[in-house]
Amino acid sequence: GQQVMQIPQYQHVQEGEDFTTYCNSSTTLSNIQWYKQRPGGHPVFLIQLVKSGEVKKQKRLTFQFGEAKKNSSLHITATQTTDVGTYFCAGPRDSNYQLIWGAGTKLIIKP
Amino acid sequence: DTEVTQTPKHLVMGMTNKKSLKCEQHMGHRAMYWYKQKAKKPPELMFVYSYEKLSINESVPSRFSPECPNSSLLNLHLHALQPEDSALYLCASSRVGQYNEQFFGPGTRLTVL
C-alpha cells in the first residue's frame, strides 16, 4: 500500500546545531505538508509544497520538495529550544486524498 | 478565528460508560476530521465529514460513533470502549479538497479503565 516514510525517528542536537528530517513517499505526491507537534501539544501546520523542486523558507526553516515529487526534507539552521517537538510530513492518499502521515522525527535539544 | 476547540481536555471512563467528545470550529471549514494518536505515533485518521456528511470511515469499530450536527460542530460518541482505546483524540478541520491544511484542536486525552 501507499506509504510515507520519515527518518530519522529521533535527532539529538546541541542548541545551535542544525537539524534535518527526510520524507520519502512510495508514490508521486501532488503535494506534501509539514506539521510540528510540541510536547503535550497538537499538530500545527507549517507549510505545503506543491511544485516539483520547490524550496520554501520560513526564517531558519528550509523545506524542499524533490524533483520527482516523491521526497521532501525539512532543515532547521541553528536550532533553538523553541524548535523542540516532533516534525511530521504528510501527503495525500491516491484513493481519497486523505493525509498519509510519516512516522515523525523528534527533535531533542541536548542539555 | 483560526481556532478549533475540543472538550473535555481529559476524560477517564470505565469500559461500560457512555461519553461524548465535542469539537467546534468557526472558520467556515466544511471538512472535519477525527484522529486518534497514540504516544510516539502520528495521528491516525478515524472519520472524515465533508459538508456535514460522513465521507470516510477508516474501518473504525462501532463503539466509536461520530456525529456532525451542523457545519461547526463534530461529536464522537463513545460506548463500551477497551483499555487499548486510551489515546489522544484530535479533531481537525479544513477547507474541502486535497490542497488544504488541517487545523487541529488541542485534543482530548482519553483513559479507559
Short mmCIF file of C-alpha atoms in Angstrom, two decimals:
data_model
loop_
_atom_site.label_atom_id
_atom_site.label_comp_id
_atom_site.label_asym_id
_atom_site.label_seq_id
_atom_site.Cartn_x
_atom_site.Cartn_y
_atom_site.Cartn_z
CA GLY A 1 0.00 0.00 0.00
CA GLN A 2 0.92 3.65 -0.30
CA GLN A 3 3.42 4.72 2.34
CA VAL A 4 5.22 7.81 3.54
CA MET A 5 8.46 7.02 5.32
CA GLN A 6 10.26 9.53 7.51
CA ILE A 7 13.73 9.41 9.05
CA PRO A 8 15.31 9.66 11.49
CA GLN A 9 12.93 8.77 14.30
CA TYR A 10 14.88 10.96 16.74
CA GLN A 11 17.62 13.53 16.43
CA HIS A 12 19.56 14.83 19.38
CA VAL A 13 21.36 18.11 18.75
CA GLN A 14 23.16 20.73 20.76
CA GLU A 15 21.43 24.08 20.71
CA GLY A 16 22.80 25.98 17.73
CA GLU A 17 23.39 22.87 15.62
CA ASP A 18 21.40 22.11 12.51
CA PHE A 19 18.59 19.55 12.18
CA THR A 20 17.24 17.74 9.13
CA THR A 21 14.37 15.30 8.66
CA TYR A 22 13.65 13.41 5.46
CA CYS A 23 10.44 12.11 3.99
CA ASN A 24 10.09 9.57 1.21
CA SER A 25 6.87 8.50 -0.48
CA SER A 26 6.24 5.22 -2.25
CA THR A 27 4.26 7.13 -4.90
CA THR A 28 4.38 10.53 -6.57
CA LEU A 29 2.60 13.10 -4.46
CA SER A 30 0.51 16.05 -5.64
CA ASN A 31 1.68 17.97 -2.59
CA ILE A 32 3.32 17.45 0.77
CA GLN A 33 2.52 19.13 4.05
CA TRP A 34 4.67 19.58 7.16
CA TYR A 35 3.36 19.81 10.70
CA LYS A 36 5.01 20.40 14.07
CA GLN A 37 3.77 18.94 17.33
CA ARG A 38 5.22 20.33 20.54
CA PRO A 39 5.46 18.00 23.55
CA GLY A 40 1.95 17.70 25.02
CA GLY A 41 0.51 19.67 22.13
CA HIS A 42 -1.30 19.11 18.89
CA PRO A 43 -0.06 19.15 15.28
CA VAL A 44 0.31 22.63 13.82
CA PHE A 45 0.56 23.18 10.09
CA LEU A 46 3.88 24.63 8.95
CA ILE A 47 3.85 24.61 5.17
CA GLN A 48 2.65 22.95 1.98
CA LEU A 49 4.83 22.24 -1.06
CA VAL A 50 3.20 21.65 -4.42
CA LYS A 51 5.69 22.14 -7.24
CA SER A 52 8.46 19.81 -8.34
CA GLY A 53 11.80 21.01 -6.94
CA GLU A 54 10.12 23.64 -4.79
CA VAL A 55 12.11 25.24 -1.97
CA LYS A 56 10.44 27.40 0.67
CA LYS A 57 11.95 29.16 3.65
CA GLN A 58 10.45 30.27 6.91
CA LYS A 59 13.14 32.08 8.89
CA ARG A 60 15.55 29.29 9.94
CA LEU A 61 13.42 26.52 8.39
CA THR A 62 14.00 25.37 4.80
CA PHE A 63 11.59 22.97 3.12
CA GLN A 64 12.31 21.14 -0.13
CA PHE A 65 10.17 19.03 -2.44
CA GLY A 66 12.06 16.66 -4.72
CA GLU A 67 12.08 16.86 -8.48
CA ALA A 68 10.14 13.60 -8.73
CA LYS A 69 7.69 14.77 -6.04
CA LYS A 70 8.39 11.64 -4.03
CA ASN A 71 10.65 13.05 -1.35
CA SER A 72 10.89 16.09 0.86
CA SER A 73 13.07 17.48 3.59
CA LEU A 74 12.93 19.99 6.39
CA HIS A 75 16.16 21.63 7.52
CA ILE A 76 16.45 23.85 10.58
CA THR A 77 19.52 26.04 10.87
CA ALA A 78 20.94 26.85 14.29
CA THR A 79 18.31 25.11 16.40
CA GLN A 80 16.78 26.85 19.39
CA THR A 81 14.90 25.43 22.36
CA THR A 82 11.66 26.64 20.79
CA ASP A 83 12.23 24.20 17.91
CA VAL A 84 11.79 21.18 20.21
CA GLY A 85 8.97 18.87 19.13
CA THR A 86 8.07 16.24 16.57
CA TYR A 87 8.01 17.15 12.91
CA PHE A 88 5.64 15.22 10.64
CA CYS A 89 5.37 15.16 6.88
CA ALA A 90 2.07 14.15 5.30
CA GLY A 91 0.94 13.57 1.74
CA PRO A 92 -2.46 12.85 0.18
CA ARG A 93 -3.50 9.28 -0.42
CA ASP A 94 -4.17 8.45 -4.07
CA SER A 95 -7.54 6.87 -3.34
CA ASN A 96 -9.28 9.51 -1.26
CA TYR A 97 -6.85 12.43 -0.81
CA GLN A 98 -6.70 11.92 2.93
CA LEU A 99 -3.31 12.53 4.50
CA ILE A 100 -0.84 9.71 4.96
CA TRP A 101 1.49 10.71 7.75
CA GLY A 102 5.16 9.99 8.14
CA ALA A 103 6.21 8.50 11.48
CA GLY A 104 7.64 11.84 12.60
CA THR A 105 11.09 12.97 13.67
CA LYS A 106 11.50 14.08 17.26
CA LEU A 107 13.95 16.96 17.74
CA ILE A 108 15.64 16.82 21.13
CA ILE A 109 17.98 19.54 22.33
CA LYS A 110 20.79 18.16 24.49
CA PRO A 111 21.17 19.94 27.83
CA ASP B 1 -10.85 32.98 14.49
CA THR B 2 -8.44 30.19 13.50
CA GLU B 3 -9.11 28.01 16.50
CA VAL B 4 -10.55 24.55 16.85
CA THR B 5 -11.82 23.84 20.35
CA GLN B 6 -12.32 20.46 21.95
CA THR B 7 -13.96 19.39 25.18
CA PRO B 8 -13.21 17.84 27.54
CA LYS B 9 -9.42 18.11 27.75
CA HIS B 10 -9.17 14.94 29.78
CA LEU B 11 -11.60 12.06 30.18
CA VAL B 12 -11.40 8.92 32.28
CA MET B 13 -14.07 6.33 31.68
CA GLY B 14 -14.86 2.76 32.52
CA MET B 15 -15.50 0.14 29.88
CA THR B 16 -19.26 0.27 30.46
CA ASN B 17 -19.60 4.05 30.32
CA LYS B 18 -21.02 6.19 27.54
CA LYS B 19 -19.38 9.53 26.92
CA SER B 20 -19.03 12.08 24.13
CA LEU B 21 -16.19 14.20 22.83
CA LYS B 22 -17.03 17.56 21.31
CA CYS B 23 -15.30 19.71 18.72
CA GLU B 24 -16.15 23.15 17.37
CA GLN B 25 -14.72 25.44 14.70
CA HIS B 26 -15.84 28.79 13.32
CA MET B 27 -13.52 29.07 10.33
CA GLY B 28 -16.23 28.12 7.86
CA HIS B 29 -14.48 24.84 7.08
CA ARG B 30 -16.71 22.18 5.56
CA ALA B 31 -14.37 19.23 6.20
CA MET B 32 -13.94 17.93 9.73
CA TYR B 33 -11.91 15.01 10.98
CA TRP B 34 -11.42 12.74 13.96
CA TYR B 35 -7.95 11.34 14.54
CA LYS B 36 -6.60 9.02 17.21
CA GLN B 37 -3.00 9.45 18.32
CA LYS B 38 -1.05 7.03 20.45
CA ALA B 39 2.18 8.08 22.15
CA LYS B 40 5.14 8.48 19.80
CA LYS B 41 2.96 7.80 16.75
CA PRO B 42 1.49 10.02 14.05
CA PRO B 43 -2.21 10.85 14.04
CA GLU B 44 -4.36 8.01 12.71
CA LEU B 45 -7.42 9.01 10.72
CA MET B 46 -10.74 7.71 12.02
CA PHE B 47 -13.54 9.66 10.30
CA VAL B 48 -13.99 12.45 7.80
CA TYR B 49 -17.09 14.60 7.38
CA SER B 50 -17.48 16.62 4.22
CA TYR B 51 -20.38 19.09 4.03
CA GLU B 52 -21.78 17.52 7.20
CA LYS B 53 -21.94 14.05 5.65
CA LEU B 54 -19.74 11.15 6.69
CA SER B 55 -17.44 10.60 3.74
CA ILE B 56 -14.76 8.36 5.20
CA ASN B 57 -14.82 5.76 7.97
CA GLU B 58 -11.42 4.14 8.31
CA SER B 59 -12.84 0.81 9.48
CA VAL B 60 -13.29 2.13 12.99
CA PRO B 61 -15.04 -0.18 15.50
CA SER B 62 -18.70 0.61 16.10
CA ARG B 63 -18.01 1.53 19.73
CA PHE B 64 -16.95 4.88 18.22
CA SER B 65 -19.87 6.76 16.68
CA PRO B 66 -19.34 10.14 15.02
CA GLU B 67 -21.94 12.82 14.54
CA CYS B 68 -21.89 16.17 12.75
CA PRO B 69 -24.92 18.18 13.92
CA ASN B 70 -24.00 21.24 11.82
CA SER B 71 -21.12 22.75 9.90
CA SER B 72 -19.37 23.98 13.05
CA LEU B 73 -19.75 21.01 15.37
CA LEU B 74 -18.40 17.49 15.45
CA ASN B 75 -19.04 14.90 18.13
CA LEU B 76 -17.58 11.50 18.84
CA HIS B 77 -19.79 9.23 20.93
CA LEU B 78 -18.01 6.55 22.91
CA HIS B 79 -19.54 3.36 24.27
CA ALA B 80 -18.10 0.15 25.67
CA LEU B 81 -14.52 1.16 25.00
CA GLN B 82 -11.50 -1.02 25.68
CA PRO B 83 -8.32 -0.04 27.55
CA GLU B 84 -6.43 -0.07 24.23
CA ASP B 85 -8.64 2.81 23.09
CA SER B 86 -6.81 5.06 25.54
CA ALA B 87 -5.17 7.77 23.41
CA LEU B 88 -5.24 11.42 22.44
CA TYR B 89 -8.29 12.13 20.26
CA LEU B 90 -7.76 15.02 17.91
CA CYS B 91 -10.34 16.92 15.94
CA ALA B 92 -9.29 18.86 12.85
CA SER B 93 -10.95 20.97 10.20
CA SER B 94 -10.05 22.24 6.74
CA ARG B 95 -11.49 23.54 3.54
CA VAL B 96 -12.66 20.69 1.32
CA GLY B 97 -10.02 19.40 -1.09
CA GLN B 98 -6.56 17.89 -1.01
CA TYR B 99 -4.52 21.09 -1.07
CA ASN B 100 -5.78 22.50 2.18
CA GLU B 101 -4.00 22.48 5.50
CA GLN B 102 -5.71 20.99 8.51
CA PHE B 103 -6.25 22.94 11.72
CA PHE B 104 -6.14 20.77 14.81
CA GLY B 105 -7.78 21.20 18.16
CA PRO B 106 -5.84 20.62 21.40
CA GLY B 107 -7.26 17.12 21.73
CA THR B 108 -8.97 15.07 24.42
CA ARG B 109 -6.71 12.78 26.44
CA LEU B 110 -8.84 9.66 26.98
CA THR B 111 -8.08 6.97 29.53
CA VAL B 112 -10.22 3.82 29.57
CA LEU B 113 -10.01 1.82 32.76
#
